[in-house]
Each structure stands twice: as structure tokens, then as C-alpha cells.
Amino acid sequence: MTTVMTAVRPATAGSAADLVRACSPESLSRRFTLGGPIDPETVLSRYRRFLLAGTPLIAEVSGAPAGLLNAVPEDGRRVELGLLVADGWQRRGIGRGLVRLAAEQWRDWTLHATVQEGNVAAEGLLRACGFRFAPGYGGENEYELTVTEETLDDGTAGARPDGLQRCAVAAYARSERHRYARGGSACRGTTGVTAALLPGR
């Protein structure tokens, strides 16, 4: 079943915290590539700043936070993605909608995601969106997609903007970091970017 996101907004500390609290310890463990379950309050105490890394956007359904996308531009026109979807909204199109939005906003850039080995749902989502698999190391796999007009047109990486995507474009435009990234230079270097999105153990 596909759910329609009703809003996409710049994430705040409060909306990110609400989303984390809507996630199970298992979902949080997969997102932060940890060895075992971690409770929401521990995530908020240890990793709160990582939830707002880069250009963070919250997807809402009827006012409730449903998903969080972090897009951190790096040197070489590469964007590191981090994605977290609340348990109640998983497998309902929220993650795919956020990835499509990222593709639309970062044309001619390479999107990159690191996924914990065995996270079948995340790997399936990325493959369905056209990402290429590259074996990782240390229990993690890498996925990349270079966004072109062709990948946008074929419907895997993205779709033409609808009303929600136009709303999200405005959310991106309100972000000071996004303005720097869209100008062609990264808002921060590569040091610590992956750690910011997917903290190590």
C-alpha cells in the first residue's frame, strides 16, 4: 500500500525527536548500523546532532512525522544520504518518495548510501530506485546512483515534480546549507560525513 506524504518540511530538533520515538529499537539499530537494538531515548542522547546533518527534511502524513531524509553534499558532486522511516509508515512509499525527492533536487550529482548488511528493506528500496550495489566492508554495503535526466525520466530515481515535490523544493531553498550546495561547492568536506549520517559503534 502506498501512502501519500502530505508535507515535506525542513527537519527541526523536535520533529526529528518525534520521528525517532516512533521507531522501534530494531529500526534505529539498522539506521545507525549498530550491532543490536537501541532505544529511542539513547539515540536522542547520543546521536541527536546527526539527525540534523546536512539538509534534513521531514516527511509528514496528516501532521505526523513519517520519515527523515538527510542529504549531505560532499566534494566531487556527491551527496551522502541517510534515511529513517517510522515503523508504522515502512513499506508504504515514504522512503521511496524521499529518495525520489533527493534525486530530483540533486540532478547531475551522485547519491550515495551506506546500508547495514542484511537490511533487506533498505537494499530493496535502493535497488528499486536504480542504485548500483558495491560490496562494502565491516558489515556494510554501499549503493550509488548518478542522477541524470535519463534516470529521472525512466521513473526509477525520480518523477517530474508534483505539488508535494514543489513544496519540498521550497523547503530545500529555505535551507542555508542547501544554497551553498546548489552553488556547486559542498557545505562541508568529506571528513566525518559518513560518520555524521551513520555513526559507528
Coordinates of N, CA, C and O in Angstrom, one line a residue, residues 14-143:
G14 N 12.8 19.1 17.3 CA 11.6 18.5 17.8 C 10.9 17.5 16.8 O 10.5 16.4 17.3
S15 N 10.9 17.8 15.5 CA 10.3 16.8 14.6 C 11.1 15.6 14.4 O 10.6 14.5 14.3
A16 N 12.5 15.7 14.5 CA 13.4 14.6 14.4 C 13.2 13.7 15.6 O 13.2 12.5 15.5
A17 N 13.1 14.3 16.8 CA 12.9 13.5 18.0 C 11.6 12.8 18.0 O 11.5 11.6 18.4
D18 N 10.5 13.4 17.5 CA 9.2 12.7 17.4 C 9.3 11.5 16.5 O 8.7 10.5 16.8
L19 N 10.0 11.7 15.4 CA 10.2 10.6 14.4 C 11.0 9.4 15.1 O 10.6 8.3 15.0
V20 N 12.1 9.7 15.8 CA 12.9 8.7 16.4 C 12.0 7.9 17.4 O 12.1 6.7 17.5
R21 N 11.2 8.6 18.2 CA 10.3 8.0 19.2 C 9.3 7.1 18.5 O 8.7 6.3 19.2
A22 N 9.0 7.3 17.2 CA 8.0 6.5 16.5 C 8.7 5.2 15.9 O 8.1 4.5 15.2
C23 N 10.0 5.1 16.2 CA 10.8 4.0 15.6 C 11.1 2.9 16.6 O 11.3 3.2 17.8
S24 N 11.1 1.7 16.2 CA 11.5 0.6 17.1 C 13.0 0.5 17.3 O 13.8 1.1 16.5
P25 N 13.5 -0.1 18.4 CA 14.9 -0.2 18.6 C 15.6 -0.9 17.4 O 16.7 -0.6 17.1
E26 N 14.9 -1.9 16.8 CA 15.5 -2.6 15.6 C 15.7 -1.7 14.4 O 16.7 -1.7 13.8
S27 N 14.7 -0.8 14.2 CA 14.8 0.1 13.1 C 15.9 1.1 13.3 O 16.7 1.4 12.4
L28 N 16.0 1.6 14.5 CA 17.1 2.5 14.9 C 18.5 1.9 14.7 O 19.4 2.5 14.3
S29 N 18.6 0.6 15.1 CA 19.8 -0.1 15.0 C 20.2 -0.2 13.5 O 21.4 0.0 13.2
R30 N 19.3 -0.5 12.6 CA 19.6 -0.6 11.2 C 20.0 0.7 10.7 O 20.9 0.8 9.9
R31 N 19.3 1.8 11.1 CA 19.6 3.1 10.5 C 21.0 3.6 10.9 O 21.8 4.1 10.2
F32 N 21.4 3.3 12.2 CA 22.7 3.7 12.7 C 23.8 2.7 12.6 O 24.8 2.8 13.2
T33 N 23.5 1.6 11.9 CA 24.4 0.4 11.7 C 25.1 0.0 13.0 O 26.3 -0.2 13.1
L34 N 24.2 -0.2 14.0 CA 24.7 -0.7 15.3 C 24.5 -2.2 15.4 O 23.7 -2.8 14.7
G35 N 25.2 -2.8 16.3 CA 25.2 -4.3 16.4 C 23.9 -4.8 17.0 O 23.6 -6.0 16.8
G36 N 23.2 -4.1 17.7 CA 22.0 -4.6 18.4 C 21.0 -3.5 18.5 O 21.2 -2.3 18.3
P37 N 19.8 -3.8 19.0 CA 18.7 -2.8 19.2 C 19.2 -1.6 20.1 O 20.0 -1.8 21.0
I38 N 18.7 -0.5 19.8 CA 18.9 0.7 20.7 C 17.6 1.5 20.8 O 16.9 1.7 19.9
D39 N 17.4 1.9 22.1 CA 16.1 2.5 22.3 C 16.1 4.0 21.9 O 17.2 4.6 21.8
P40 N 15.0 4.6 21.6 CA 14.9 5.9 21.1 C 15.6 7.0 21.9 O 16.2 7.9 21.4
E41 N 15.4 6.9 23.2 CA 16.0 7.9 24.1 C 17.5 7.9 24.1 O 18.2 8.9 24.2
T42 N 18.1 6.7 23.9 CA 19.5 6.6 23.8 C 20.0 7.2 22.5 O 21.0 7.9 22.5
V43 N 19.2 7.0 21.4 CA 19.6 7.6 20.1 C 19.6 9.1 20.3 O 20.5 9.8 19.9
L44 N 18.5 9.6 21.0 CA 18.4 11.1 21.1 C 19.5 11.6 22.0 O 20.0 12.7 21.7
S45 N 20.0 10.9 23.0 CA 21.0 11.4 23.9 C 22.4 11.3 23.2 O 23.2 12.2 23.4
R46 N 22.6 10.3 22.4 CA 23.9 10.1 21.8 C 24.1 10.7 20.4 O 25.1 11.2 20.0
Y47 N 23.0 10.7 19.6 CA 23.1 11.0 18.2 C 22.2 12.1 17.7 O 22.0 12.3 16.5
R48 N 21.7 12.9 18.6 CA 20.7 14.0 18.2 C 21.3 14.9 17.1 O 20.6 15.2 16.2
R49 N 22.5 15.3 17.2 CA 23.1 16.2 16.2 C 23.2 15.5 14.8 O 23.1 16.2 13.8
F50 N 23.3 14.2 14.8 CA 23.4 13.5 13.5 C 22.1 13.5 12.8 O 22.0 13.4 11.6
L51 N 21.0 13.6 13.5 CA 19.6 13.6 12.9 C 19.4 14.9 12.1 O 18.5 14.9 11.3
L52 N 20.2 15.9 12.3 CA 20.0 17.2 11.6 C 21.2 17.5 10.7 O 21.4 18.6 10.3
A53 N 21.9 16.4 10.3 CA 23.1 16.6 9.5 C 22.7 17.0 8.1 O 21.7 16.6 7.6
G54 N 23.6 17.8 7.4 CA 23.3 18.2 6.1 C 22.1 19.0 5.9 O 21.8 19.9 6.7
T55 N 21.3 18.6 4.9 CA 20.0 19.2 4.7 C 18.9 18.2 5.1 O 18.6 17.3 4.4
P56 N 18.4 18.3 6.3 CA 17.4 17.3 6.8 C 16.0 17.7 6.5 O 15.6 18.9 6.7
L57 N 15.3 16.8 6.0 CA 13.8 17.0 5.6 C 13.0 16.0 6.3 O 13.4 14.8 6.4
I58 N 11.9 16.4 6.9 CA 10.9 15.5 7.5 C 9.7 15.4 6.6 O 9.1 16.4 6.1
A59 N 9.3 14.1 6.3 CA 8.1 13.9 5.6 C 7.0 13.6 6.6 O 7.2 12.9 7.6
E60 N 5.8 14.3 6.3 CA 4.7 14.1 7.3 C 3.5 13.5 6.5 O 3.3 13.7 5.3
V61 N 2.7 12.8 7.3 CA 1.4 12.3 6.8 C 0.4 12.7 7.8 O 0.5 12.4 9.0
S62 N -0.5 13.6 7.4 CA -1.5 14.2 8.3 C -0.9 14.8 9.5 O -1.5 14.6 10.6
G63 N 0.2 15.5 9.4 CA 0.8 16.2 10.5 C 1.7 15.4 11.4 O 2.4 15.9 12.2
A64 N 1.8 14.1 11.1 CA 2.7 13.2 11.9 C 4.0 12.9 11.2 O 3.9 12.6 10.0
P65 N 5.1 13.1 11.8 CA 6.4 12.8 11.2 C 6.4 11.3 10.8 O 6.2 10.4 11.6
A66 N 6.8 11.0 9.5 CA 6.8 9.7 9.0 C 8.1 9.2 8.5 O 8.5 8.1 8.5
G67 N 9.0 10.2 8.0 CA 10.3 9.8 7.5 C 11.2 11.0 7.6 O 10.8 12.2 7.6
L68 N 12.5 10.7 7.7 CA 13.6 11.7 7.8 C 14.6 11.4 6.7 O 15.1 10.3 6.6
L69 N 14.9 12.4 5.9 CA 16.0 12.3 4.9 C 17.1 13.3 5.2 O 16.8 14.5 5.4
N70 N 18.3 12.8 5.3 CA 19.5 13.7 5.4 C 20.2 13.6 4.1 O 20.5 12.5 3.6
A71 N 20.6 14.8 3.6 CA 21.4 14.8 2.3 C 22.6 15.7 2.6 O 22.4 16.9 2.9
V72 N 23.8 15.1 2.7 CA 25.0 15.9 3.0 C 25.9 15.9 1.7 O 26.4 14.9 1.3
P73 N 26.0 17.1 1.1 CA 26.8 17.2 -0.1 C 28.3 17.1 0.3 O 28.7 17.6 1.3
E74 N 29.0 16.4 -0.5 CA 30.5 16.3 -0.4 C 31.2 16.9 -1.6 O 30.6 17.2 -2.6
D75 N 32.5 16.9 -1.5 CA 33.3 17.3 -2.7 C 33.0 16.3 -3.8 O 32.7 15.1 -3.6
G76 N 33.2 16.8 -5.1 CA 33.1 15.9 -6.2 C 31.6 15.7 -6.6 O 31.3 14.6 -7.2
R77 N 30.7 16.6 -6.2 CA 29.3 16.5 -6.6 C 28.7 15.1 -6.2 O 28.1 14.4 -6.9
R78 N 29.0 14.8 -4.9 CA 28.5 13.6 -4.3 C 27.7 13.9 -3.1 O 28.0 14.8 -2.3
V79 N 26.5 13.2 -2.9 CA 25.7 13.5 -1.8 C 25.5 12.2 -1.0 O 25.1 11.2 -1.5
E80 N 25.8 12.3 0.3 CA 25.6 11.2 1.2 C 24.2 11.2 1.7 O 23.8 12.2 2.3
L81 N 23.4 10.1 1.6 CA 22.0 10.1 2.0 C 21.9 9.3 3.3 O 22.6 8.2 3.4
G82 N 21.0 9.7 4.2 CA 20.6 8.9 5.3 C 19.1 9.0 5.4 O 18.5 10.0 5.1
L83 N 18.5 7.8 5.7 CA 17.0 7.7 5.6 C 16.6 7.0 6.8 O 17.1 5.9 7.2
L84 N 15.5 7.5 7.5 CA 14.9 6.8 8.6 C 13.4 7.0 8.4 O 12.9 8.1 8.2
V85 N 12.7 5.8 8.4 CA 11.2 5.9 8.3 C 10.6 5.2 9.5 O 11.0 4.1 9.9
A86 N 9.6 5.9 10.1 CA 9.0 5.4 11.3 C 8.3 4.0 11.0 O 7.8 3.8 9.9
D87 N 8.3 3.1 12.0 CA 7.9 1.8 11.8 C 6.5 1.7 11.2 O 6.2 0.9 10.3
G88 N 5.6 2.5 11.7 CA 4.2 2.5 11.2 C 4.0 2.9 9.7 O 3.0 2.7 9.1
W89 N 5.0 3.5 9.2 CA 5.0 4.0 7.8 C 5.9 3.3 6.8 O 6.0 3.6 5.7
Q90 N 6.6 2.2 7.3 CA 7.5 1.5 6.5 C 6.7 0.7 5.5 O 5.6 0.3 5.7
R91 N 7.3 0.5 4.3 CA 6.7 -0.3 3.2 C 5.4 0.4 2.7 O 4.6 -0.3 2.2
R92 N 5.4 1.7 2.8 CA 4.2 2.4 2.3 C 4.5 3.6 1.4 O 3.7 4.5 1.2
G93 N 5.8 3.6 0.9 CA 6.1 4.5 -0.1 C 6.8 5.8 0.4 O 7.2 6.6 -0.4
I94 N 7.0 5.9 1.7 CA 7.6 7.1 2.3 C 9.1 7.2 1.9 O 9.6 8.2 1.4
G95 N 9.8 6.1 2.1 CA 11.2 6.1 1.8 C 11.5 6.3 0.3 O 12.3 7.1 -0.1
R96 N 10.7 5.7 -0.5 CA 10.8 5.8 -2.0 C 10.5 7.3 -2.4 O 11.2 7.9 -3.2
G97 N 9.5 7.9 -1.8 CA 9.2 9.3 -2.1 C 10.3 10.2 -1.7 O 10.6 11.1 -2.4
L98 N 11.0 10.0 -0.6 CA 12.1 10.8 -0.1 C 13.3 10.6 -1.0 O 14.0 11.6 -1.4
V99 N 13.6 9.4 -1.4 CA 14.7 9.2 -2.3 C 14.4 9.8 -3.7 O 15.3 10.4 -4.3
R100 N 13.2 9.7 -4.2 CA 12.9 10.4 -5.4 C 13.1 11.9 -5.3 O 13.5 12.6 -6.2
L101 N 12.7 12.5 -4.2 CA 12.8 13.9 -4.0 C 14.3 14.3 -4.0 O 14.7 15.3 -4.6
A102 N 15.1 13.5 -3.3 CA 16.6 13.7 -3.3 C 17.1 13.7 -4.8 O 17.9 14.5 -5.2
A103 N 16.7 12.7 -5.6 CA 17.1 12.6 -6.9 C 16.7 13.8 -7.7 O 17.5 14.4 -8.5
E104 N 15.5 14.3 -7.5 CA 15.1 15.5 -8.3 C 15.9 16.7 -7.9 O 16.2 17.6 -8.7
Q105 N 16.2 16.8 -6.6 CA 16.9 18.0 -6.2 C 18.4 18.0 -6.4 O 19.0 19.0 -6.4
W106 N 19.0 16.8 -6.6 CA 20.4 16.7 -6.8 C 20.8 16.2 -8.2 O 21.6 15.3 -8.3
R107 N 20.2 16.7 -9.2 CA 20.5 16.3 -10.6 C 21.9 16.5 -10.9 O 22.5 17.5 -10.4
D108 N 22.5 15.6 -11.6 CA 23.9 15.6 -12.0 C 24.9 15.4 -10.8 O 26.1 15.7 -11.0
W109 N 24.4 15.0 -9.7 CA 25.2 14.6 -8.6 C 25.1 13.1 -8.4 O 24.2 12.4 -9.0
T110 N 26.0 12.5 -7.7 CA 25.9 11.1 -7.4 C 25.4 10.9 -5.9 O 26.0 11.5 -5.0
L111 N 24.3 10.2 -5.8 CA 23.8 9.9 -4.5 C 24.4 8.6 -4.0 O 24.6 7.7 -4.7
H112 N 24.8 8.7 -2.7 CA 25.4 7.5 -2.1 C 24.8 7.2 -0.8 O 24.3 8.1 0.0
A113 N 24.6 5.9 -0.5 CA 24.0 5.4 0.8 C 24.8 4.2 1.3 O 25.3 3.4 0.5
T114 N 25.0 4.2 2.6 CA 25.6 3.0 3.2 C 24.5 2.3 4.0 O 23.8 2.9 4.7
V115 N 24.5 0.9 3.8 CA 23.4 0.1 4.4 C 24.0 -1.0 5.2 O 25.0 -1.7 4.7
Q116 N 23.5 -1.3 6.3 CA 23.9 -2.4 7.1 C 23.6 -3.7 6.4 O 22.5 -3.9 5.8
E117 N 24.6 -4.6 6.3 CA 24.4 -5.8 5.6 C 23.3 -6.6 6.2 O 23.1 -6.7 7.4
G118 N 22.4 -7.1 5.4 CA 21.2 -7.8 5.8 C 20.0 -6.9 6.0 O 18.9 -7.4 6.3
N119 N 20.1 -5.6 5.8 CA 18.9 -4.7 5.8 C 18.2 -4.8 4.5 O 18.4 -4.0 3.6
V120 N 17.4 -5.9 4.4 CA 16.8 -6.2 3.1 C 15.9 -5.1 2.6 O 15.8 -4.8 1.4
A121 N 15.1 -4.5 3.5 CA 14.2 -3.5 3.1 C 14.9 -2.3 2.5 O 14.5 -1.8 1.4
A122 N 16.0 -1.8 3.1 CA 16.7 -0.6 2.6 C 17.4 -1.0 1.3 O 17.4 -0.2 0.3
E123 N 18.0 -2.2 1.2 CA 18.6 -2.6 0.0 C 17.6 -2.7 -1.2 O 17.9 -2.3 -2.3
G124 N 16.5 -3.3 -0.9 CA 15.4 -3.4 -1.9 C 15.0 -2.0 -2.4 O 14.7 -1.8 -3.6
L125 N 14.8 -1.1 -1.5 CA 14.4 0.3 -1.8 C 15.4 0.9 -2.7 O 15.1 1.5 -3.8
L126 N 16.7 0.8 -2.4 CA 17.7 1.5 -3.2 C 17.8 0.8 -4.6 O 17.9 1.5 -5.6
R127 N 17.7 -0.5 -4.6 CA 17.8 -1.2 -5.9 C 16.6 -0.8 -6.8 O 16.7 -0.5 -8.0
A128 N 15.4 -0.7 -6.2 CA 14.2 -0.3 -6.9 C 14.3 1.2 -7.5 O 13.7 1.5 -8.5
C129 N 15.1 2.0 -6.8 CA 15.3 3.4 -7.2 C 16.5 3.5 -8.2 O 16.8 4.6 -8.5
G130 N 17.1 2.4 -8.6 CA 18.1 2.4 -9.6 C 19.5 2.5 -9.1 O 20.5 2.7 -9.8
F131 N 19.7 2.4 -7.8 CA 21.1 2.5 -7.2 C 21.9 1.2 -7.6 O 21.3 0.1 -7.6
R132 N 23.2 1.4 -7.8 CA 24.1 0.3 -8.1 C 24.7 -0.2 -6.8 O 25.1 0.6 -5.9
F133 N 24.8 -1.5 -6.6 CA 25.4 -2.1 -5.4 C 26.9 -2.2 -5.6 O 27.5 -2.5 -6.6
A134 N 27.6 -1.9 -4.5 CA 29.1 -2.1 -4.4 C 29.4 -2.8 -3.1 O 29.0 -2.2 -2.0
P135 N 29.9 -3.9 -3.0 CA 30.2 -4.6 -1.7 C 31.0 -3.6 -0.8 O 31.9 -3.0 -1.3
G136 N 30.6 -3.6 0.4 CA 31.3 -2.7 1.4 C 32.2 -3.6 2.2 O 32.7 -4.6 1.8
Y137 N 32.5 -3.1 3.4 CA 33.3 -3.8 4.3 C 32.8 -3.6 5.8 O 32.0 -2.7 6.0
G138 N 33.2 -4.5 6.6 CA 32.8 -4.4 8.0 C 31.3 -4.5 8.3 O 30.7 -3.8 9.1
G139 N 30.6 -5.3 7.4 CA 29.2 -5.5 7.6 C 28.3 -4.4 7.0 O 27.1 -4.3 7.3
E140 N 28.9 -3.6 6.1 CA 28.1 -2.6 5.4 C 28.2 -2.7 3.9 O 29.3 -3.2 3.4
N141 N 27.2 -2.3 3.2 CA 27.2 -2.3 1.8 C 27.0 -0.9 1.3 O 26.3 -0.1 1.9
E142 N 27.5 -0.6 0.1 CA 27.5 0.7 -0.5 C 26.5 0.7 -1.7 O 26.5 -0.3 -2.5
Y143 N 25.8 1.8 -1.9 CA 24.9 1.9 -3.0 C 25.1 3.3 -3.6 O 25.2 4.3 -2.9

